[in-house]
């Protein structure tokens, strides 16, 4: 057998290198094109400002295939993902290849969240509910909503900032900044207050903020949507006559206690601009973020000549309305007797 010539050794080595390279390339091809998820449900990956490439891998590891995760790690290493980790909420669908997921992460191609602006009593609660759906923490949001300079940048103050929020569900990105979030909510507020609604408010002699303030009282007075236009009409009648509103929910707000079931004379003495038994007109701002239904009730109130209302003695959550004080006192006595029978003080 003739010995191999030097050039033959070279060709053999080159062939072996090509085979090794081909095997390696094929292995990489399989990894980067392997499905990343091991399950059949969409997985949402949340990346915040503290995350690194390693922590992203750690978050994906429990739901990933071995091949897919290897492919993702190789792509991230090859294209220096560690230096450009982008925050956000990313949807990883079943069957998505490692390469597809990498492209999403690298380009910041997020999936939005559906953010619901709730009907709540305090800005602390608003902050907590918003933070549940966003990268922002509740303390940051709450601090901003109680800061006069921040509120003034949105054309409100800390007493009227609740007027900005229109309860609805909006599509936003999880990593939206506080400024971007508030700009979006301001845009939604401005879109809500159409020319028609502004004209309806003017017809009642109210500004949009005053409409929202009255609506907040109505929501605290009744959860019965069918009754809200009646309550709105009653309070508007009192405002137009220069009467004190004498709304119990404003006293509860002034006292900081919405658990009160019975308003006593001692409660009416609280010295607060929110005490509508002491101060004429509407309070300085809303006592909660009201429902759209309550706002629409102020813009489309029931037309009647009622000036008084009192909770019904059957505790149905609805009210007896009256035109005269004597009629109202009869209604009030029946309600007070019902409270006494139940031992509610």
mmCIF file of C-alpha atoms in Angstrom:
data_model
loop_
_atom_site.group_PDB
_atom_site.id
_atom_site.type_symbol
_atom_site.label_atom_id
_atom_site.label_comp_id
_atom_site.label_asym_id
_atom_site.label_seq_id
_atom_site.Cartn_x
_atom_site.Cartn_y
_atom_site.Cartn_z
ATOM 1 C CA UNK A 1 0.000 0.000 0.000
ATOM 2 C CA UNK A 2 1.374 3.310 -1.072
ATOM 3 C CA UNK A 3 1.779 5.951 1.627
ATOM 4 C CA UNK A 4 -0.473 9.031 1.347
ATOM 5 C CA UNK A 5 1.168 12.019 -0.147
ATOM 6 C CA UNK A 6 1.321 15.265 1.797
ATOM 7 C CA UNK A 7 -1.366 16.880 -0.331
ATOM 8 C CA UNK A 8 -3.662 13.965 0.373
ATOM 9 C CA UNK A 9 -3.256 14.509 4.116
ATOM 10 C CA UNK A 10 -4.157 18.148 3.561
ATOM 11 C CA UNK A 11 -7.268 17.249 1.574
ATOM 12 C CA UNK A 12 -8.319 14.689 4.177
ATOM 13 C CA UNK A 13 -7.875 17.212 7.005
ATOM 14 C CA UNK A 14 -9.823 19.812 5.058
ATOM 15 C CA UNK A 15 -12.621 17.323 4.443
ATOM 16 C CA UNK A 16 -12.732 16.440 8.139
ATOM 17 C CA UNK A 17 -12.861 20.122 9.069
ATOM 18 C CA UNK A 18 -15.697 20.676 6.614
ATOM 19 C CA UNK A 19 -17.592 17.748 8.085
ATOM 20 C CA UNK A 20 -17.073 19.043 11.628
ATOM 21 C CA UNK A 21 -18.123 22.560 10.567
ATOM 22 C CA UNK A 22 -21.163 21.183 8.792
ATOM 23 C CA UNK A 23 -22.175 19.121 11.831
ATOM 24 C CA UNK A 24 -21.676 22.140 14.088
ATOM 25 C CA UNK A 25 -23.616 24.401 11.715
ATOM 26 C CA UNK A 26 -26.420 21.865 11.489
ATOM 27 C CA UNK A 27 -26.518 21.571 15.278
ATOM 28 C CA UNK A 28 -26.723 25.347 15.604
ATOM 29 C CA UNK A 29 -29.393 25.482 12.926
ATOM 30 C CA UNK A 30 -31.460 22.956 14.827
ATOM 31 C CA UNK A 31 -31.021 24.843 18.099
ATOM 32 C CA UNK A 32 -31.919 28.310 16.829
ATOM 33 C CA UNK A 33 -34.895 26.895 14.930
ATOM 34 C CA UNK A 34 -36.069 24.653 17.749
ATOM 35 C CA UNK A 35 -39.344 25.559 19.506
ATOM 36 C CA UNK A 36 -38.479 27.499 22.640
ATOM 37 C CA UNK A 37 -41.497 26.540 24.762
ATOM 38 C CA UNK A 38 -41.965 23.074 26.147
ATOM 39 C CA UNK A 39 -45.686 23.596 26.844
ATOM 40 C CA UNK A 40 -48.769 24.377 24.783
ATOM 41 C CA UNK A 41 -49.720 27.701 26.431
ATOM 42 C CA UNK A 42 -48.472 31.183 25.624
ATOM 43 C CA UNK A 43 -45.904 32.326 28.162
ATOM 44 C CA UNK A 44 -45.480 36.014 29.029
ATOM 45 C CA UNK A 45 -41.939 37.041 29.819
ATOM 46 C CA UNK A 46 -41.589 40.199 31.936
ATOM 47 C CA UNK A 47 -38.234 41.960 31.758
ATOM 48 C CA UNK A 48 -37.671 44.898 34.082
ATOM 49 C CA UNK A 49 -34.822 47.330 34.647
ATOM 50 C CA UNK A 50 -32.998 44.976 37.009
ATOM 51 C CA UNK A 51 -32.871 42.078 34.569
ATOM 52 C CA UNK A 52 -29.735 40.841 32.815
ATOM 53 C CA UNK A 53 -29.296 38.319 30.046
ATOM 54 C CA UNK A 54 -28.698 35.628 32.670
ATOM 55 C CA UNK A 55 -31.882 36.470 34.572
ATOM 56 C CA UNK A 56 -33.840 36.367 31.316
ATOM 57 C CA UNK A 57 -32.531 32.833 30.706
ATOM 58 C CA UNK A 58 -33.460 31.919 34.283
ATOM 59 C CA UNK A 59 -37.017 33.162 33.765
ATOM 60 C CA UNK A 60 -37.356 31.146 30.561
ATOM 61 C CA UNK A 61 -35.647 27.965 31.730
ATOM 62 C CA UNK A 62 -38.653 26.410 33.546
ATOM 63 C CA UNK A 63 -40.843 26.643 30.423
ATOM 64 C CA UNK A 64 -38.228 26.060 27.700
ATOM 65 C CA UNK A 65 -36.975 23.094 25.732
ATOM 66 C CA UNK A 66 -33.298 22.261 26.143
ATOM 67 C CA UNK A 67 -32.570 22.743 22.436
ATOM 68 C CA UNK A 68 -34.514 25.986 22.200
ATOM 69 C CA UNK A 69 -32.856 27.546 25.229
ATOM 70 C CA UNK A 70 -29.411 26.576 23.917
ATOM 71 C CA UNK A 71 -30.248 28.235 20.629
ATOM 72 C CA UNK A 72 -31.466 31.389 22.344
ATOM 73 C CA UNK A 73 -28.352 31.584 24.510
ATOM 74 C CA UNK A 74 -26.095 31.185 21.467
ATOM 75 C CA UNK A 75 -27.933 33.953 19.589
ATOM 76 C CA UNK A 76 -27.781 36.264 22.609
ATOM 77 C CA UNK A 77 -24.049 35.615 22.992
ATOM 78 C CA UNK A 78 -23.354 35.976 19.278
ATOM 79 C CA UNK A 79 -25.178 39.309 18.997
ATOM 80 C CA UNK A 80 -24.228 40.734 22.427
ATOM 81 C CA UNK A 81 -27.763 40.796 23.816
ATOM 82 C CA UNK A 82 -26.311 41.295 27.321
ATOM 83 C CA UNK A 83 -25.428 44.908 26.488
ATOM 84 C CA UNK A 84 -28.907 45.782 25.200
ATOM 85 C CA UNK A 85 -31.479 43.997 27.358
ATOM 86 C CA UNK A 86 -34.790 45.784 26.728
ATOM 87 C CA UNK A 87 -37.556 45.965 29.300
ATOM 88 C CA UNK A 88 -41.071 44.894 28.450
ATOM 89 C CA UNK A 89 -43.718 42.190 28.383
ATOM 90 C CA UNK A 90 -43.060 39.661 25.655
ATOM 91 C CA UNK A 91 -45.440 36.955 24.485
ATOM 92 C CA UNK A 92 -43.784 33.635 23.672
ATOM 93 C CA UNK A 93 -46.290 31.565 21.726
ATOM 94 C CA UNK A 94 -46.264 27.767 21.454
ATOM 95 C CA UNK A 95 -44.167 26.738 18.467
ATOM 96 C CA UNK A 96 -42.155 29.966 18.429
ATOM 97 C CA UNK A 97 -38.580 29.222 17.410
ATOM 98 C CA UNK A 98 -35.652 30.424 19.475
ATOM 99 C CA UNK A 99 -34.681 32.719 16.600
ATOM 100 C CA UNK A 100 -38.130 34.345 16.551
ATOM 101 C CA UNK A 101 -38.079 34.942 20.294
ATOM 102 C CA UNK A 102 -34.573 36.385 20.112
ATOM 103 C CA UNK A 103 -35.660 38.843 17.422
ATOM 104 C CA UNK A 104 -38.556 39.959 19.633
ATOM 105 C CA UNK A 105 -36.329 40.487 22.636
ATOM 106 C CA UNK A 106 -33.614 42.255 20.687
ATOM 107 C CA UNK A 107 -36.014 44.642 18.901
ATOM 108 C CA UNK A 108 -38.246 45.255 21.929
ATOM 109 C CA UNK A 109 -41.304 43.875 20.166
ATOM 110 C CA UNK A 110 -43.633 43.785 23.169
ATOM 111 C CA UNK A 111 -47.165 42.563 23.675
ATOM 112 C CA UNK A 112 -49.422 45.213 25.233
ATOM 113 C CA UNK A 113 -51.441 44.766 28.403
ATOM 114 C CA UNK A 114 -55.087 45.686 28.900
ATOM 115 C CA UNK A 115 -55.071 48.301 31.651
ATOM 116 C CA UNK A 116 -58.369 48.962 33.410
ATOM 117 C CA UNK A 117 -58.783 52.337 35.100
ATOM 118 C CA UNK A 118 -60.977 51.485 38.091
ATOM 119 C CA UNK A 119 -63.644 53.349 40.025
ATOM 120 C CA UNK A 120 -61.883 53.837 43.380
ATOM 121 C CA UNK A 121 -62.113 56.134 46.384
ATOM 122 C CA UNK A 122 -58.476 57.133 46.848
ATOM 123 C CA UNK A 123 -55.416 57.800 44.771
ATOM 124 C CA UNK A 124 -53.549 55.200 46.843
ATOM 125 C CA UNK A 125 -55.983 52.576 45.635
ATOM 126 C CA UNK A 126 -55.732 53.878 42.084
ATOM 127 C CA UNK A 127 -51.937 53.591 42.274
ATOM 128 C CA UNK A 128 -52.168 50.044 43.590
ATOM 129 C CA UNK A 129 -54.570 48.899 40.888
ATOM 130 C CA UNK A 130 -52.534 50.462 38.069
ATOM 131 C CA UNK A 131 -49.272 49.018 39.408
ATOM 132 C CA UNK A 132 -50.725 45.500 39.259
ATOM 133 C CA UNK A 133 -50.589 45.730 35.457
ATOM 134 C CA UNK A 134 -47.476 47.857 34.957
ATOM 135 C CA UNK A 135 -43.745 47.816 35.613
ATOM 136 C CA UNK A 136 -44.263 50.980 37.678
ATOM 137 C CA UNK A 137 -44.521 50.446 41.421
ATOM 138 C CA UNK A 138 -47.510 51.734 43.367
ATOM 139 C CA UNK A 139 -45.422 54.031 45.579
ATOM 140 C CA UNK A 140 -44.114 55.919 42.532
ATOM 141 C CA UNK A 141 -47.614 56.416 41.134
ATOM 142 C CA UNK A 142 -49.136 57.370 44.488
ATOM 143 C CA UNK A 143 -46.363 59.872 45.196
ATOM 144 C CA UNK A 144 -46.954 61.575 41.841
ATOM 145 C CA UNK A 145 -50.726 61.753 42.289
ATOM 146 C CA UNK A 146 -50.301 63.493 45.646
ATOM 147 C CA UNK A 147 -47.661 65.926 44.403
ATOM 148 C CA UNK A 148 -49.059 69.338 43.462
ATOM 149 C CA UNK A 149 -46.305 70.148 40.973
ATOM 150 C CA UNK A 150 -46.867 66.902 39.111
ATOM 151 C CA UNK A 151 -50.634 67.389 39.110
ATOM 152 C CA UNK A 152 -50.249 70.971 37.888
ATOM 153 C CA UNK A 153 -48.231 69.693 34.934
ATOM 154 C CA UNK A 154 -51.446 67.943 33.887
ATOM 155 C CA UNK A 155 -53.627 71.031 34.572
ATOM 156 C CA UNK A 156 -55.001 69.652 37.868
ATOM 157 C CA UNK A 157 -54.145 69.805 41.550
ATOM 158 C CA UNK A 158 -54.220 67.155 44.257
ATOM 159 C CA UNK A 159 -57.906 67.814 44.959
ATOM 160 C CA UNK A 160 -58.992 67.497 41.326
ATOM 161 C CA UNK A 161 -56.546 64.919 39.899
ATOM 162 C CA UNK A 162 -59.256 62.236 40.192
ATOM 163 C CA UNK A 163 -61.090 64.104 37.398
ATOM 164 C CA UNK A 164 -58.389 62.968 34.967
ATOM 165 C CA UNK A 165 -59.328 59.288 35.192
ATOM 166 C CA UNK A 166 -62.060 57.946 32.921
ATOM 167 C CA UNK A 167 -62.868 54.377 33.994
ATOM 168 C CA UNK A 168 -62.344 52.152 30.981
ATOM 169 C CA UNK A 169 -59.900 49.563 29.651
ATOM 170 C CA UNK A 170 -56.941 50.751 27.601
ATOM 171 C CA UNK A 171 -54.169 49.003 25.690
ATOM 172 C CA UNK A 172 -50.748 50.085 26.974
ATOM 173 C CA UNK A 173 -47.246 48.687 27.242
ATOM 174 C CA UNK A 174 -46.210 47.115 30.539
ATOM 175 C CA UNK A 175 -42.989 49.165 30.725
ATOM 176 C CA UNK A 176 -44.643 52.509 29.993
ATOM 177 C CA UNK A 177 -43.170 55.392 31.981
ATOM 178 C CA UNK A 178 -45.227 57.389 34.460
ATOM 179 C CA UNK A 179 -45.150 60.464 32.214
ATOM 180 C CA UNK A 180 -46.215 58.422 29.186
ATOM 181 C CA UNK A 181 -48.990 56.752 31.181
ATOM 182 C CA UNK A 182 -50.414 60.030 32.421
ATOM 183 C CA UNK A 183 -50.139 61.578 28.960
ATOM 184 C CA UNK A 184 -52.133 58.637 27.589
ATOM 185 C CA UNK A 185 -54.794 58.963 30.297
ATOM 186 C CA UNK A 186 -54.992 62.726 29.659
ATOM 187 C CA UNK A 187 -55.508 61.995 25.969
ATOM 188 C CA UNK A 188 -58.321 59.550 26.808
ATOM 189 C CA UNK A 189 -59.864 62.133 29.144
ATOM 190 C CA UNK A 190 -59.813 64.792 26.442
ATOM 191 C CA UNK A 191 -61.332 62.369 23.938
ATOM 192 C CA UNK A 192 -64.127 61.550 26.410
ATOM 193 C CA UNK A 193 -65.015 65.214 26.823
ATOM 194 C CA UNK A 194 -66.416 65.749 23.351
ATOM 195 C CA UNK A 195 -68.019 69.001 22.233
ATOM 196 C CA UNK A 196 -71.397 67.457 22.943
ATOM 197 C CA UNK A 197 -70.505 66.517 26.535
ATOM 198 C CA UNK A 198 -68.903 69.923 27.130
ATOM 199 C CA UNK A 199 -72.095 71.581 25.936
ATOM 200 C CA UNK A 200 -74.230 69.355 28.166
ATOM 201 C CA UNK A 201 -72.054 70.307 31.151
ATOM 202 C CA UNK A 202 -72.415 73.983 30.267
ATOM 203 C CA UNK A 203 -76.183 73.539 30.046
ATOM 204 C CA UNK A 204 -76.104 72.480 33.705
ATOM 205 C CA UNK A 205 -73.873 75.427 34.609
ATOM 206 C CA UNK A 206 -70.960 73.123 35.401
ATOM 207 C CA UNK A 207 -67.383 72.617 34.277
ATOM 208 C CA UNK A 208 -66.179 69.081 33.457
ATOM 209 C CA UNK A 209 -64.410 68.930 36.846
ATOM 210 C CA UNK A 210 -67.624 69.935 38.599
ATOM 211 C CA UNK A 211 -69.553 67.293 36.675
ATOM 212 C CA UNK A 212 -67.078 64.646 37.844
ATOM 213 C CA UNK A 213 -67.238 65.958 41.418
ATOM 214 C CA UNK A 214 -71.028 65.703 41.510
ATOM 215 C CA UNK A 215 -70.859 62.292 39.829
ATOM 216 C CA UNK A 216 -68.532 61.077 42.587
ATOM 217 C CA UNK A 217 -71.157 61.999 45.200
ATOM 218 C CA UNK A 218 -73.868 60.235 43.202
ATOM 219 C CA UNK A 219 -71.834 57.024 43.018
ATOM 220 C CA UNK A 220 -71.439 57.093 46.798
ATOM 221 C CA UNK A 221 -75.149 57.739 47.271
ATOM 222 C CA UNK A 222 -76.385 54.849 45.151
ATOM 223 C CA UNK A 223 -75.106 51.792 43.317
ATOM 224 C CA UNK A 224 -78.399 51.575 41.446
ATOM 225 C CA UNK A 225 -77.678 52.868 37.946
ATOM 226 C CA UNK A 226 -81.364 53.416 37.174
ATOM 227 C CA UNK A 227 -81.625 55.785 40.150
ATOM 228 C CA UNK A 228 -78.543 57.875 39.372
ATOM 229 C CA UNK A 229 -80.286 60.344 37.010
ATOM 230 C CA UNK A 230 -82.883 60.968 39.760
ATOM 231 C CA UNK A 231 -80.164 61.677 42.323
ATOM 232 C CA UNK A 232 -78.352 63.914 39.827
ATOM 233 C CA UNK A 233 -81.527 65.873 39.153
ATOM 234 C CA UNK A 234 -82.149 66.312 42.899
ATOM 235 C CA UNK A 235 -78.656 67.681 43.579
ATOM 236 C CA UNK A 236 -78.787 69.947 40.531
ATOM 237 C CA UNK A 237 -82.099 71.346 41.784
ATOM 238 C CA UNK A 238 -80.458 72.175 45.116
ATOM 239 C CA UNK A 239 -77.434 73.776 43.453
ATOM 240 C CA UNK A 240 -79.616 75.968 41.247
ATOM 241 C CA UNK A 241 -81.585 77.151 44.293
ATOM 242 C CA UNK A 242 -78.441 77.915 46.290
ATOM 243 C CA UNK A 243 -79.276 75.243 48.868
ATOM 244 C CA UNK A 244 -76.653 73.292 50.759
ATOM 245 C CA UNK A 245 -76.137 69.897 49.133
ATOM 246 C CA UNK A 246 -76.162 68.149 52.535
ATOM 247 C CA UNK A 247 -74.699 64.998 51.014
ATOM 248 C CA UNK A 248 -73.767 62.395 53.634
ATOM 249 C CA UNK A 249 -70.939 60.884 51.529
ATOM 250 C CA UNK A 250 -69.072 64.197 51.626
ATOM 251 C CA UNK A 251 -69.175 64.104 55.429
ATOM 252 C CA UNK A 252 -67.785 60.577 55.403
ATOM 253 C CA UNK A 253 -65.017 61.765 53.072
ATOM 254 C CA UNK A 254 -64.253 64.726 55.335
ATOM 255 C CA UNK A 255 -64.019 62.346 58.297
ATOM 256 C CA UNK A 256 -61.987 59.831 56.297
ATOM 257 C CA UNK A 257 -64.426 57.053 57.202
ATOM 258 C CA UNK A 258 -66.619 55.520 54.497
ATOM 259 C CA UNK A 259 -67.658 52.714 56.847
ATOM 260 C CA UNK A 260 -70.080 54.987 58.728
ATOM 261 C CA UNK A 261 -73.615 53.674 58.313
ATOM 262 C CA UNK A 262 -75.296 56.454 60.229
ATOM 263 C CA UNK A 263 -74.441 60.155 60.078
ATOM 264 C CA UNK A 264 -75.043 61.815 63.454
ATOM 265 C CA UNK A 265 -75.192 65.497 64.381
ATOM 266 C CA UNK A 266 -71.670 65.320 65.814
ATOM 267 C CA UNK A 267 -70.381 64.192 62.411
ATOM 268 C CA UNK A 268 -71.952 67.239 60.750
ATOM 269 C CA UNK A 269 -69.726 69.540 62.797
ATOM 270 C CA UNK A 270 -66.507 68.511 61.048
ATOM 271 C CA UNK A 271 -64.914 71.667 59.655
ATOM 272 C CA UNK A 272 -63.901 70.716 56.140
ATOM 273 C CA UNK A 273 -64.591 72.220 52.705
ATOM 274 C CA UNK A 274 -65.903 68.736 51.856
ATOM 275 C CA UNK A 275 -68.643 69.020 54.478
ATOM 276 C CA UNK A 276 -71.598 70.021 52.323
ATOM 277 C CA UNK A 277 -73.727 70.516 55.431
ATOM 278 C CA UNK A 278 -71.502 73.491 56.296
ATOM 279 C CA UNK A 279 -70.287 74.822 52.966
ATOM 280 C CA UNK A 280 -72.414 75.794 49.999
ATOM 281 C CA UNK A 281 -71.898 74.365 46.545
ATOM 282 C CA UNK A 282 -69.768 71.460 45.454
ATOM 283 C CA UNK A 283 -66.717 70.302 47.415
ATOM 284 C CA UNK A 284 -63.243 71.233 46.073
ATOM 285 C CA UNK A 285 -62.952 68.000 44.065
ATOM 286 C CA UNK A 286 -64.251 64.468 43.641
ATOM 287 C CA UNK A 287 -64.577 62.204 46.655
ATOM 288 C CA UNK A 288 -63.750 59.232 44.426
ATOM 289 C CA UNK A 289 -63.153 58.352 40.765
ATOM 290 C CA UNK A 290 -66.754 58.074 39.576
ATOM 291 C CA UNK A 291 -68.284 55.727 37.054
ATOM 292 C CA UNK A 292 -69.018 56.847 33.512
ATOM 293 C CA UNK A 293 -72.681 56.092 34.281
ATOM 294 C CA UNK A 294 -72.666 58.647 37.107
ATOM 295 C CA UNK A 295 -71.003 61.248 34.865
ATOM 296 C CA UNK A 296 -73.618 60.633 32.175
ATOM 297 C CA UNK A 297 -76.341 60.962 34.835
ATOM 298 C CA UNK A 298 -75.151 64.482 35.611
ATOM 299 C CA UNK A 299 -75.089 65.341 31.917
ATOM 300 C CA UNK A 300 -78.512 63.741 31.383
ATOM 301 C CA UNK A 301 -80.320 64.218 34.705
ATOM 302 C CA UNK A 302 -83.927 63.288 35.321
ATOM 303 C CA UNK A 303 -86.144 66.370 35.237
ATOM 304 C CA UNK A 304 -88.248 66.679 38.394
ATOM 305 C CA UNK A 305 -88.781 69.038 41.329
ATOM 306 C CA UNK A 306 -87.396 66.842 44.118
ATOM 307 C CA UNK A 307 -85.156 68.619 46.615
ATOM 308 C CA UNK A 308 -84.608 65.874 49.191
ATOM 309 C CA UNK A 309 -83.722 62.205 49.311
ATOM 310 C CA UNK A 310 -83.436 59.620 52.038
ATOM 311 C CA UNK A 311 -82.452 55.970 51.969
ATOM 312 C CA UNK A 312 -85.463 53.659 51.968
ATOM 313 C CA UNK A 313 -86.279 51.932 55.189
ATOM 314 C CA UNK A 314 -86.223 48.521 53.473
ATOM 315 C CA UNK A 315 -82.423 48.888 52.956
ATOM 316 C CA UNK A 316 -82.847 48.105 49.262
ATOM 317 C CA UNK A 317 -80.117 50.585 48.386
ATOM 318 C CA UNK A 318 -82.609 52.944 46.740
ATOM 319 C CA UNK A 319 -84.137 56.172 48.030
ATOM 320 C CA UNK A 320 -87.359 57.990 48.798
ATOM 321 C CA UNK A 321 -87.451 61.397 47.124
ATOM 322 C CA UNK A 322 -89.363 64.388 48.419
ATOM 323 C CA UNK A 323 -90.373 67.864 47.243
ATOM 324 C CA UNK A 324 -90.857 69.421 50.686
ATOM 325 C CA UNK A 325 -88.946 69.340 53.943
ATOM 326 C CA UNK A 326 -91.956 67.986 55.862
ATOM 327 C CA UNK A 327 -92.297 65.085 53.401
ATOM 328 C CA UNK A 328 -88.573 64.437 53.671
ATOM 329 C CA UNK A 329 -88.714 64.381 57.491
ATOM 330 C CA UNK A 330 -91.381 61.688 57.346
ATOM 331 C CA UNK A 331 -89.134 59.609 55.092
ATOM 332 C CA UNK A 332 -86.152 60.241 57.382
ATOM 333 C CA UNK A 333 -88.076 59.145 60.495
ATOM 334 C CA UNK A 334 -89.020 55.851 58.876
ATOM 335 C CA UNK A 335 -85.388 55.230 57.962
ATOM 336 C CA UNK A 336 -84.125 56.178 61.425
ATOM 337 C CA UNK A 337 -86.659 53.839 63.044
ATOM 338 C CA UNK A 338 -85.409 51.011 60.789
ATOM 339 C CA UNK A 339 -81.822 51.748 61.860
ATOM 340 C CA UNK A 340 -82.843 51.754 65.508
ATOM 341 C CA UNK A 341 -84.579 48.390 65.140
ATOM 342 C CA UNK A 342 -81.370 46.914 63.786
ATOM 343 C CA UNK A 343 -79.258 48.562 66.476
ATOM 344 C CA UNK A 344 -77.234 50.556 63.945
ATOM 345 C CA UNK A 345 -75.724 53.580 65.663
#
